[in-house]
Amino acid sequence: MVSGVVVKGDSRDYPSKIGRWVTLAALAVGVVVRLEQYAANPSIWVDEAAIARNVLDRQPRQLFDVLDYGQVAPPGFLLAVKLSVLMCGSSEYALRVVPFMAGLVSLGMFLVVARSVLRPVGAVVATLMFSLAIPFILFAANLKPYSSDVLVTLFVTTVVFRLQQSVLTRRSALAFALVSVPLLFCSQVAVFSLTAAGVVIAVDVFVRRQADRWYRVAVVVFWALAVVATVGYGAWSMTTAGSVYVRRFWQAAFMSQEGALWWLWTTTCNVFAGPSRPDAFDGSLHYAWPAMFVALLIVGTVAKCAERVTMGAVLVGPVLLSVLAAAIGVYPLGTRLNLFLLPLLLLLVVAGAEHGGRWVVHRRYGEYVSVLLLPFAITTFVRYPLPIFPEHLRPVMRYVADNWKMGDAVWVYYGAGQAFQYYIKRIPLAGDIHIGDCNRVDPREYLHQVDVVRGRPRVWVLMAHGSGAFRFDERKLLTDYLETIGTRLDDFHAPAEDNSPRRAEVILYDLSRGDKLAVSSADRFEIRNPYPSRMWTCYGTMSPLGPRERIAEAVMNE
């Protein structure tokens, strides 16, 4: 025991050669599945494309400014991606190499933290669960900062454990203080873990009054200043409309004033089991029996805080701060934006299984109870066969390019617009290109937009992403109208997306036949839309052609 922290997972706890091989196998599984998803090279999809276009279209210094398309990302992450692009080109592999490397390093970092928190068997179980967890696999091959957020959170946890074990000198205190700068530069959500760590260290100094307490106070003060600067930069890097949009878009992820306990229960369950309509990219672990995992989380939290309050507080602190942020409406909870919390929650769940097993079975063999958690992780992993191809637009555009004829035109549904703008520079089409505009006030406007190609004998209609907001199927409206006024000549979608409602697809229409055109028009076509106006949902990624004043006004006023 050093400075209030027990490091259980030292070399004396891992004498078994079998244990070492099992640990290496758990890490190897994580590397292989992440490499499989990354190497499959799925198409850049709408959320990634919005980040990619910011990186590709801007100079490095411009990445510190307010980003286009409603995006927010730490400048360190953006600059690392920009460096990768400058060195390796603008391919999907180059754009995703930063989150991929972060995902790989996170495996080792998670094991380090797990060995500091759990018994040997529990550390291996937790590492294998982390290796197989779908959100960590997918976001390690996704151009978003979620994977690097996970790495930074684990690194902060390791740093705090090391600090707690150290007797600080002037040099080591300076190192511990300065390490916060690159961490916050690369991950804005590091404010949660660093703030929690600072509080733990400050309280520990007050209670224990160590000989190096003034060095510890200096570290905490520096961290506090760095956190304040990061929060200030984060607020500046979002427009007023952007801040309001986040609050409205993630409304369910903010704590409601009424029914706060029920909200907290359902949100925590969703972290483990997913929402009622689960999606591979929702950030949930998608486990069965979520109530059991919540119970184990509570047991693990109580057990770790009772065992060593500093260790428990370092693990639980970021979670509690995130709940507080959701309660006061500054940061949502229970979404992929909270991926950085999942490793800490996994550790606490496994700790709960360990301690529960020691109470129920036997103190010596209780840690083996945590092995019973593995079937949940394995079952979920099998249910989402890799690789996963969301909105796989690249093969669709290649199909269009391979079958393109002189005089062809292409009309792009706005949901595919972000990715189309990325791929059109890599798969050029020599003809008329029309990109639709999001309009969730009057669906008839979509028919007027597609009428720009009315009368053309060969029109490729390209669609991707969701079918529209609030259950109104915009894509079906468009295809119904086009089937009425035109003749389908061809269609194609990537085989990997056979059953996805968000799939990328293209349909070739002949819109030149007079008899078909006479049947209907944009003004006469029947539309049944019982849903209210939601123009504000067109903000950000749904505006591939850039900001629209009417959309920003809708965000603020609708």
Coordinates of C-alpha atoms in Angstrom, one line a residue:
M1 CA 0.0 0.0 0.0
V2 CA 1.4 3.4 -1.0
S3 CA -0.4 6.7 -0.5
G4 CA -3.7 5.1 0.0
V5 CA -3.7 3.0 -3.2
V6 CA -3.4 -0.8 -3.2
V7 CA -2.0 -2.1 -6.5
K8 CA -3.2 -5.6 -6.6
G9 CA -2.0 -6.5 -10.0
D10 CA 1.7 -6.4 -9.5
S11 CA 4.1 -9.1 -10.7
R12 CA 3.6 -11.2 -7.6
D13 CA -0.1 -11.6 -8.4
Y14 CA 0.7 -12.9 -11.9
P15 CA 3.2 -15.8 -11.4
S16 CA 1.3 -18.3 -13.5
K17 CA 2.5 -18.9 -17.0
I18 CA -1.0 -19.9 -18.0
G19 CA -2.3 -16.6 -16.7
R20 CA 0.2 -14.7 -18.8
W21 CA -0.8 -16.6 -21.9
V22 CA -4.5 -16.0 -21.2
T23 CA -3.9 -12.3 -20.8
L24 CA -1.9 -12.2 -24.1
A25 CA -4.7 -14.1 -25.8
A26 CA -7.3 -11.5 -24.5
L27 CA -5.2 -8.7 -25.9
A28 CA -4.6 -10.6 -29.2
V29 CA -8.3 -11.0 -29.7
G30 CA -8.8 -7.3 -29.3
V31 CA -6.1 -6.5 -31.8
V32 CA -7.5 -9.0 -34.3
V33 CA -11.1 -7.8 -34.2
R34 CA -10.1 -4.2 -34.4
L35 CA -7.8 -4.9 -37.3
E36 CA -10.6 -6.8 -39.0
Q37 CA -13.0 -3.8 -38.9
Y38 CA -10.3 -1.4 -39.9
A39 CA -8.9 -3.5 -42.7
A40 CA -12.4 -4.1 -44.2
N41 CA -12.3 -0.3 -45.0
P42 CA -16.0 0.5 -44.8
S43 CA -17.1 3.6 -46.6
I44 CA -16.9 7.0 -44.9
W45 CA -20.4 7.6 -43.6
V46 CA -22.2 10.8 -42.9
D47 CA -20.8 11.5 -39.4
E48 CA -17.3 10.7 -40.5
A49 CA -17.6 12.6 -43.7
A50 CA -18.5 15.8 -41.8
I51 CA -15.2 15.5 -39.9
A52 CA -13.2 14.5 -43.0
R53 CA -14.4 17.5 -45.0
N54 CA -13.3 19.8 -42.2
V55 CA -9.8 18.2 -42.1
L56 CA -9.3 18.0 -45.8
D57 CA -10.7 21.5 -46.7
R58 CA -8.8 23.4 -44.0
Q59 CA -5.3 24.4 -43.2
P60 CA -3.9 23.2 -39.9
R61 CA -4.4 26.5 -38.1
Q62 CA -8.0 26.7 -39.3
L63 CA -8.7 23.5 -37.3
F64 CA -8.7 25.6 -34.2
D65 CA -11.7 27.6 -35.5
V66 CA -15.4 26.8 -35.2
L67 CA -15.9 23.7 -37.4
D68 CA -18.4 23.4 -40.3
Y69 CA -21.4 21.1 -40.4
G70 CA -22.1 21.4 -36.7
Q71 CA -19.0 19.4 -35.7
V72 CA -17.0 19.6 -32.5
A73 CA -13.7 17.8 -32.0
P74 CA -10.5 18.4 -30.0
P75 CA -7.8 20.2 -32.0
G76 CA -5.2 17.7 -31.1
F77 CA -7.3 14.9 -32.6
L78 CA -7.9 17.0 -35.8
L79 CA -4.3 17.9 -36.2
A80 CA -3.2 14.3 -35.8
V81 CA -5.7 13.3 -38.5
K82 CA -4.4 16.2 -40.7
L83 CA -0.8 15.0 -40.2
S84 CA -1.8 11.5 -41.3
V85 CA -3.5 12.9 -44.4
L86 CA -0.5 15.0 -45.3
M87 CA 1.8 12.0 -44.9
C88 CA -0.4 9.2 -46.3
G89 CA -3.1 10.9 -48.5
S90 CA -6.8 11.3 -48.0
S91 CA -7.9 7.6 -48.2
E92 CA -10.2 6.1 -45.6
Y93 CA -7.3 4.2 -44.1
A94 CA -5.3 7.5 -43.6
L95 CA -8.2 9.3 -42.1
R96 CA -8.9 6.5 -39.6
V97 CA -5.4 5.6 -38.6
V98 CA -5.5 7.9 -35.5
P99 CA -8.6 6.4 -33.9
F100 CA -7.3 3.0 -34.9
M101 CA -4.0 3.4 -33.2
A102 CA -5.8 4.9 -30.2
G103 CA -8.0 1.8 -30.1
L104 CA -5.0 -0.6 -30.1
V105 CA -3.1 1.3 -27.4
S106 CA -6.3 1.4 -25.3
L107 CA -6.1 -2.4 -25.1
G108 CA -2.8 -2.3 -23.3
M109 CA -3.8 0.7 -21.2
F110 CA -7.0 -0.9 -20.1
L111 CA -5.0 -4.0 -18.9
V112 CA -2.7 -1.7 -16.9
V113 CA -5.6 -0.1 -15.2
A114 CA -7.5 -3.4 -14.7
R115 CA -4.4 -4.9 -13.0
S116 CA -4.4 -1.9 -10.6
V117 CA -8.0 -2.4 -9.7
L118 CA -8.9 -6.1 -10.0
R119 CA -7.6 -9.5 -8.9
P120 CA -5.8 -11.4 -11.7
V121 CA -8.8 -13.4 -12.9
G122 CA -11.0 -10.3 -12.9
A123 CA -8.4 -8.3 -14.8
V124 CA -8.3 -10.9 -17.6
V125 CA -12.1 -11.1 -17.7
A126 CA -12.4 -7.3 -17.9
T127 CA -9.7 -7.1 -20.6
L128 CA -11.5 -9.8 -22.7
M129 CA -14.8 -8.0 -22.3
F130 CA -13.2 -4.7 -23.4
S131 CA -11.6 -6.5 -26.3
L132 CA -14.9 -7.9 -27.6
A133 CA -17.1 -4.9 -26.8
I134 CA -18.7 -3.7 -30.1
P135 CA -18.5 0.1 -29.5
F136 CA -14.8 -0.1 -28.8
I137 CA -14.2 -2.1 -32.0
L138 CA -16.4 0.1 -34.3
F139 CA -15.1 3.4 -33.0
A140 CA -11.5 2.3 -33.3
A141 CA -12.1 2.3 -37.1
N142 CA -14.3 5.4 -37.2
L143 CA -13.3 9.0 -37.9
K144 CA -14.5 10.4 -34.6
P145 CA -12.6 11.2 -31.4
Y146 CA -14.4 8.6 -29.3
S147 CA -11.6 6.1 -29.5
S148 CA -9.0 8.6 -28.4
D149 CA -11.3 9.8 -25.7
V150 CA -11.2 6.3 -24.3
L151 CA -7.4 6.1 -24.4
V152 CA -7.0 9.5 -22.7
T153 CA -9.4 8.6 -19.9
L154 CA -7.5 5.4 -19.3
F155 CA -4.2 7.3 -19.4
V156 CA -5.5 9.8 -16.9
T157 CA -6.5 7.0 -14.6
T158 CA -3.1 5.5 -14.8
V159 CA -1.4 8.8 -14.2
V160 CA -3.5 9.4 -11.1
F161 CA -2.7 6.0 -9.7
R162 CA 1.0 6.6 -10.3
L163 CA 0.8 10.0 -8.7
Q164 CA -0.9 8.6 -5.6
Q165 CA 1.9 6.1 -5.2
S166 CA 4.7 8.7 -5.7
V167 CA 6.5 11.0 -3.4
L168 CA 6.5 14.2 -5.5
T169 CA 9.6 16.3 -6.1
R170 CA 9.7 19.6 -8.0
R171 CA 10.5 17.8 -11.2
S172 CA 7.9 15.0 -10.9
A173 CA 5.3 17.6 -9.9
L174 CA 6.0 19.6 -13.0
A175 CA 5.7 16.5 -15.1
F176 CA 2.4 15.5 -13.6
A177 CA 1.1 19.0 -14.0
L178 CA 2.2 19.4 -17.6
V179 CA 0.9 16.0 -18.8
S180 CA -2.7 17.5 -18.5
V181 CA -2.0 19.9 -21.4
P182 CA -1.6 17.3 -24.2
L183 CA -4.4 15.2 -22.7
L184 CA -6.9 18.0 -22.8
F185 CA -5.6 19.1 -26.2
C186 CA -6.4 15.7 -27.6
S187 CA -9.6 15.0 -25.7
Q188 CA -12.0 17.6 -24.4
V189 CA -13.9 15.0 -22.3
A190 CA -10.7 14.6 -20.3
V191 CA -12.1 17.5 -18.2
F192 CA -14.2 14.9 -16.4
S193 CA -11.5 12.5 -15.4
L194 CA -9.0 15.3 -14.6
T195 CA -11.5 17.2 -12.5
A196 CA -12.4 14.1 -10.6
A197 CA -8.8 13.2 -10.1
G198 CA -8.0 16.8 -8.9
V199 CA -10.8 16.6 -6.3
V200 CA -9.5 13.2 -5.1
I201 CA -5.9 14.5 -4.7
A202 CA -7.0 17.7 -3.0
V203 CA -9.2 15.9 -0.5
D204 CA -6.4 13.3 0.1
V205 CA -3.9 16.2 0.8
F206 CA -6.3 17.8 3.3
V207 CA -6.9 14.5 5.1
R208 CA -3.5 12.9 5.0
R209 CA -1.3 16.0 4.9
Q210 CA 1.6 14.3 3.1
A211 CA 5.1 15.8 3.2
D212 CA 4.8 16.6 -0.5
R213 CA 1.4 18.2 -0.1
W214 CA 2.3 21.6 -1.6
Y215 CA 3.6 19.9 -4.8
R216 CA 0.3 18.0 -5.0
V217 CA -1.6 21.3 -4.5
A218 CA 0.4 22.9 -7.3
V219 CA -0.5 20.0 -9.6
V220 CA -4.2 20.2 -8.8
V221 CA -4.2 24.0 -9.3
F222 CA -2.5 23.6 -12.7
W223 CA -5.0 20.9 -13.7
A224 CA -7.8 23.2 -12.6
L225 CA -6.5 26.0 -14.8
A226 CA -6.1 23.7 -17.7
V227 CA -9.6 22.3 -17.3
V228 CA -11.1 25.9 -17.2
A229 CA -9.2 26.8 -20.3
T230 CA -10.4 23.7 -22.1
V231 CA -14.0 24.3 -21.1
G232 CA -13.7 27.9 -22.3
Y233 CA -12.3 26.9 -25.6
G234 CA -15.1 24.3 -26.0
A235 CA -17.7 26.9 -25.4
W236 CA -16.1 29.3 -27.9
S237 CA -15.8 26.5 -30.5
M238 CA -19.5 26.1 -30.7
T239 CA -22.0 28.6 -32.2
T240 CA -25.1 29.5 -30.2
A241 CA -27.2 27.5 -32.7
G242 CA -24.8 24.6 -32.4
S243 CA -25.1 24.6 -28.6
V244 CA -28.9 24.7 -28.8
Y245 CA -29.0 22.0 -31.4
V246 CA -26.9 19.6 -29.2
R247 CA -29.3 20.2 -26.4
R248 CA -32.3 19.5 -28.6
F249 CA -30.9 16.6 -30.5
W250 CA -29.7 14.8 -27.3
Q251 CA -32.8 15.9 -25.3
A252 CA -33.4 12.4 -23.9
A253 CA -29.8 12.2 -22.7
F254 CA -30.2 15.1 -20.4
M255 CA -31.7 14.5 -16.9
S256 CA -35.3 15.5 -16.8
Q257 CA -36.5 17.7 -13.8
E258 CA -39.3 15.2 -13.1
G259 CA -38.5 11.6 -12.7
A260 CA -34.8 12.0 -12.2
L261 CA -34.3 8.6 -10.6
W262 CA -36.2 6.8 -13.3
W263 CA -34.2 8.7 -15.9
L264 CA -30.9 7.7 -14.2
W265 CA -32.0 4.0 -14.0
T266 CA -33.1 3.8 -17.7
T267 CA -30.0 5.7 -18.9
T268 CA -27.7 3.3 -16.9
C269 CA -29.6 0.3 -18.2
N270 CA -29.3 1.6 -21.8
V271 CA -25.5 1.9 -21.4
F272 CA -25.4 -1.9 -20.9
A273 CA -28.3 -3.0 -23.0
G274 CA -28.9 -0.3 -25.6
P275 CA -32.1 1.8 -26.3
S276 CA -35.4 0.3 -27.4
R277 CA -34.2 0.5 -31.1
P278 CA -30.6 -0.5 -30.7
D279 CA -28.0 0.5 -33.3
A280 CA -24.4 -0.7 -33.5
F281 CA -23.2 2.9 -33.3
D282 CA -25.3 4.0 -30.4
G283 CA -22.4 3.4 -27.9
S284 CA -24.1 0.8 -25.8
L285 CA -22.6 -2.6 -24.8
H286 CA -25.8 -4.4 -25.9
Y287 CA -25.6 -7.0 -23.1
A288 CA -28.6 -9.0 -22.0
W289 CA -29.9 -8.6 -18.4
P290 CA -29.0 -5.0 -18.0
A291 CA -30.5 -4.8 -14.5
M292 CA -27.9 -7.4 -13.3
F293 CA -25.1 -5.3 -14.7
V294 CA -26.4 -2.2 -12.9
A295 CA -26.6 -4.1 -9.7
L296 CA -23.0 -5.3 -10.1
L297 CA -22.0 -1.7 -10.9
I298 CA -23.5 -0.6 -7.6
V299 CA -21.8 -3.4 -5.7
G300 CA -18.5 -2.8 -7.4
T301 CA -18.7 1.0 -6.6
V302 CA -19.4 0.4 -3.0
A303 CA -16.8 -2.3 -2.6
K304 CA -14.0 -0.3 -4.2
C305 CA -14.8 2.9 -2.3
A306 CA -14.9 0.8 1.0
E307 CA -11.7 -0.9 0.1
R308 CA -9.8 2.2 -0.8
V309 CA -11.8 5.4 -1.1
T310 CA -9.2 7.1 -3.4
M311 CA -9.2 4.3 -5.9
G312 CA -13.0 4.1 -5.9
A313 CA -13.3 7.9 -6.3
V314 CA -10.9 8.0 -9.2
L315 CA -13.1 5.4 -11.0
V316 CA -16.5 6.7 -10.0
G317 CA -15.7 10.4 -10.1
P318 CA -15.9 10.9 -13.9
V319 CA -19.2 9.1 -14.0
L320 CA -20.7 11.2 -11.2
L321 CA -19.5 14.4 -12.9
S322 CA -21.1 13.2 -16.2
V323 CA -24.4 12.7 -14.3
L324 CA -24.1 16.2 -12.9
A325 CA -23.3 17.6 -16.3
A326 CA -26.4 16.0 -17.7
A327 CA -28.5 17.2 -14.8
I328 CA -27.5 20.9 -15.4
G329 CA -27.8 20.5 -19.2
V330 CA -24.2 21.0 -20.3
Y331 CA -23.3 17.5 -21.5
P332 CA -25.5 14.5 -22.5
L333 CA -25.3 11.1 -20.8
G334 CA -25.9 7.6 -22.1
T335 CA -24.9 8.0 -25.7
R336 CA -21.8 7.3 -27.8
L337 CA -20.6 10.7 -26.5
N338 CA -19.9 8.9 -23.2
L339 CA -17.9 6.1 -24.7
F340 CA -15.0 7.3 -22.5
L341 CA -16.9 6.2 -19.4
L342 CA -17.5 2.6 -20.5
P343 CA -14.1 1.2 -19.5
L344 CA -14.5 2.6 -16.0
L345 CA -18.0 1.1 -15.8
L346 CA -16.7 -2.3 -17.0
L347 CA -14.0 -2.3 -14.3
L348 CA -16.6 -1.5 -11.6
V349 CA -19.0 -4.2 -12.9
V350 CA -16.2 -6.9 -12.8
A351 CA -15.2 -5.6 -9.4
G352 CA -18.8 -6.1 -8.3
A353 CA -18.8 -9.7 -9.6
E354 CA -15.5 -10.3 -7.8
H355 CA -16.7 -9.0 -4.5
G356 CA -20.1 -10.6 -4.8
G357 CA -18.5 -13.9 -5.5
R358 CA -16.3 -13.6 -2.4
W359 CA -19.3 -13.0 -0.3
V360 CA -21.4 -15.8 -1.8
V361 CA -18.9 -18.5 -2.8
H362 CA -15.7 -18.3 -1.0
R363 CA -13.3 -15.5 -0.2
R364 CA -10.4 -17.2 -2.0
Y365 CA -12.3 -18.4 -5.1
G366 CA -14.8 -15.6 -5.4
E367 CA -12.9 -13.8 -8.1
Y368 CA -13.7 -16.7 -10.5
V369 CA -17.3 -15.7 -10.4
S370 CA -16.4 -12.8 -12.8
V371 CA -15.8 -15.4 -15.5
L372 CA -19.6 -15.8 -15.6
L373 CA -19.8 -12.4 -17.3
L374 CA -17.9 -13.6 -20.4
P375 CA -20.9 -15.3 -22.0
F376 CA -22.7 -12.0 -22.1
A377 CA -19.8 -10.3 -23.9
I378 CA -19.3 -13.2 -26.3
T379 CA -23.0 -13.5 -27.2
T380 CA -23.2 -9.8 -28.0
F381 CA -20.0 -10.0 -30.1
V382 CA -21.4 -12.9 -32.1
R383 CA -24.7 -11.1 -32.6
Y384 CA -22.9 -8.3 -34.5
P385 CA -20.8 -10.1 -37.1
L386 CA -17.8 -8.1 -38.2
P387 CA -17.0 -6.2 -40.3
I388 CA -19.8 -3.8 -40.2
F389 CA -20.5 -1.5 -43.2
P390 CA -22.7 1.5 -42.3
E391 CA -24.0 3.4 -45.3
H392 CA -21.5 1.7 -47.7
L393 CA -21.5 4.4 -50.4
R394 CA -18.1 3.8 -52.1
P395 CA -19.2 0.6 -54.1
V396 CA -22.4 2.3 -55.0
M397 CA -20.6 5.3 -56.5
R398 CA -18.2 2.9 -58.3
Y399 CA -21.1 1.1 -59.8
V400 CA -22.5 4.4 -61.1
A401 CA -19.1 5.4 -62.5
D402 CA -18.7 2.0 -64.2
N403 CA -22.1 2.3 -65.8
W404 CA -22.1 6.0 -66.6
K405 CA -23.1 7.1 -70.1
M406 CA -22.8 10.4 -71.9
G407 CA -25.7 12.6 -70.9
D408 CA -26.4 10.9 -67.5
A409 CA -27.3 13.0 -64.5
V410 CA -27.2 12.2 -60.8
W411 CA -29.5 13.4 -58.0
V412 CA -28.2 13.0 -54.5
Y413 CA -30.5 12.7 -51.4
Y414 CA -29.2 15.1 -48.8
G415 CA -28.6 12.3 -46.3
A416 CA -25.9 11.0 -48.7
G417 CA -24.6 14.4 -49.4
Q418 CA -21.7 14.6 -46.9
A419 CA -20.2 11.2 -48.0
F420 CA -20.9 12.0 -51.6
Q421 CA -18.9 15.2 -51.4
Y422 CA -16.0 13.2 -50.0
Y423 CA -16.1 10.5 -52.7
I424 CA -16.8 12.6 -55.7
K425 CA -13.2 13.8 -55.6
R426 CA -12.1 10.1 -55.6
I427 CA -14.7 8.7 -57.9
P428 CA -15.4 11.5 -60.4
L429 CA -18.6 11.6 -62.5
A430 CA -18.5 13.7 -65.7
G431 CA -22.1 15.0 -65.9
D432 CA -24.8 17.0 -64.2
I433 CA -24.8 16.6 -60.4
H434 CA -27.6 17.8 -58.2
I435 CA -27.5 17.5 -54.4
G436 CA -30.8 17.8 -52.5
D437 CA -31.4 20.1 -49.6
C438 CA -32.9 19.0 -46.2
N439 CA -36.4 20.4 -45.7
R440 CA -38.4 19.0 -42.9
V441 CA -41.1 21.6 -43.0
D442 CA -42.7 20.7 -46.3
P443 CA -41.8 17.2 -47.8
R444 CA -43.2 18.4 -51.2
E445 CA -40.1 20.5 -51.5
Y446 CA -38.2 17.2 -52.1
L447 CA -40.3 16.5 -55.1
H448 CA -39.6 19.9 -56.5
Q449 CA -35.9 19.3 -55.9
V450 CA -35.9 16.1 -57.9
D451 CA -38.0 17.7 -60.6
V452 CA -34.8 19.5 -61.7
V453 CA -33.9 16.3 -63.6
R454 CA -37.5 15.7 -64.9
G455 CA -37.4 14.9 -68.6
R456 CA -33.9 13.3 -68.5
P457 CA -33.6 9.7 -70.0
R458 CA -31.0 8.5 -67.5
V459 CA -31.0 9.8 -63.9
W460 CA -29.1 8.1 -61.1
V461 CA -30.8 8.8 -57.8
L462 CA -28.4 8.1 -55.0
M463 CA -29.5 7.8 -51.4
A464 CA -28.0 6.9 -48.0
H465 CA -28.5 7.5 -44.3
G466 CA -31.9 7.5 -42.5
S467 CA -35.2 7.9 -44.0
G468 CA -36.0 11.2 -42.3
A469 CA -36.9 12.6 -38.9
F470 CA -39.7 11.4 -36.7
R471 CA -40.7 8.3 -38.6
F472 CA -41.7 10.1 -41.9
D473 CA -40.0 8.1 -44.6
E474 CA -38.6 10.7 -47.0
R475 CA -36.7 8.1 -49.1
K476 CA -39.9 6.1 -49.6
L477 CA -41.7 9.4 -50.7
L478 CA -39.0 10.0 -53.2
T479 CA -39.0 6.5 -54.7
D480 CA -42.8 6.4 -54.8
Y481 CA -42.9 9.7 -56.7
L482 CA -40.1 8.6 -59.1
E483 CA -41.7 5.2 -59.7
T484 CA -44.9 7.2 -60.7
I485 CA -43.3 9.6 -63.1
G486 CA -40.5 7.4 -64.4
T487 CA -39.3 3.9 -65.3
R488 CA -36.7 2.1 -63.2
L489 CA -33.9 0.9 -65.4
D490 CA -31.4 -0.4 -62.8
D491 CA -30.6 -0.4 -59.1
F492 CA -27.7 -1.3 -56.9
H493 CA -26.7 -1.4 -53.2
A494 CA -23.7 -2.9 -51.4
P495 CA -24.4 -6.6 -50.5
A496 CA -23.2 -5.9 -47.0
E497 CA -26.2 -3.7 -46.4
D498 CA -29.0 -5.9 -47.6
N499 CA -31.4 -5.3 -44.7
S500 CA -30.3 -1.9 -43.5
P501 CA -32.9 1.0 -43.7
R502 CA -29.9 3.4 -43.8
R503 CA -28.2 1.6 -46.6
A504 CA -26.5 3.4 -49.5
E505 CA -28.2 2.6 -52.8
V506 CA -28.7 4.0 -56.3
I507 CA -31.6 3.7 -58.7
L508 CA -31.4 4.5 -62.4
Y509 CA -34.6 6.1 -63.8
D510 CA -35.8 7.1 -67.2
L511 CA -37.7 10.3 -66.5
S512 CA -38.3 11.2 -70.2
R513 CA -41.5 9.3 -71.0
G514 CA -44.3 11.8 -71.6
D515 CA -47.1 9.3 -70.6
K516 CA -45.4 8.7 -67.2
L517 CA -44.7 12.3 -66.6
A518 CA -48.3 13.2 -67.3
V519 CA -49.5 11.0 -64.4
S520 CA -48.3 13.3 -61.7
S521 CA -46.2 16.3 -60.7
A522 CA -44.5 17.6 -57.6
D523 CA -47.6 19.8 -56.9
R524 CA -50.2 17.1 -57.5
F525 CA -48.5 14.0 -55.9
E526 CA -50.4 12.9 -52.8
I527 CA -48.4 13.2 -49.5
R528 CA -49.6 11.9 -46.1
N529 CA -47.4 13.5 -43.4
P530 CA -49.1 13.7 -40.0
Y531 CA -45.8 14.8 -38.3
P532 CA -45.0 18.3 -37.2
S533 CA -42.4 20.6 -38.7
R534 CA -38.8 19.7 -37.6
M535 CA -36.7 22.0 -39.7
W536 CA -34.2 22.3 -36.8
T537 CA -33.1 18.7 -37.4
C538 CA -31.6 19.7 -40.7
Y539 CA -28.8 21.4 -38.9
G540 CA -25.1 20.2 -39.1
T541 CA -24.4 17.0 -40.9
M542 CA -27.8 17.2 -42.7
S543 CA -26.7 20.3 -44.5
P544 CA -23.9 19.0 -46.8
L545 CA -23.9 22.2 -48.9
G546 CA -23.1 24.4 -45.9
P547 CA -25.1 26.4 -43.3
R548 CA -28.5 27.7 -44.1
E549 CA -29.8 30.8 -42.2
R550 CA -33.4 29.4 -42.1
I551 CA -32.1 26.2 -40.5
A552 CA -30.2 28.1 -37.8
E553 CA -33.3 30.2 -37.1
A554 CA -35.3 27.0 -36.8
V555 CA -32.9 25.6 -34.3
M556 CA -33.3 28.7 -32.1
N557 CA -37.0 29.4 -32.6
E558 CA -38.9 26.3 -33.9

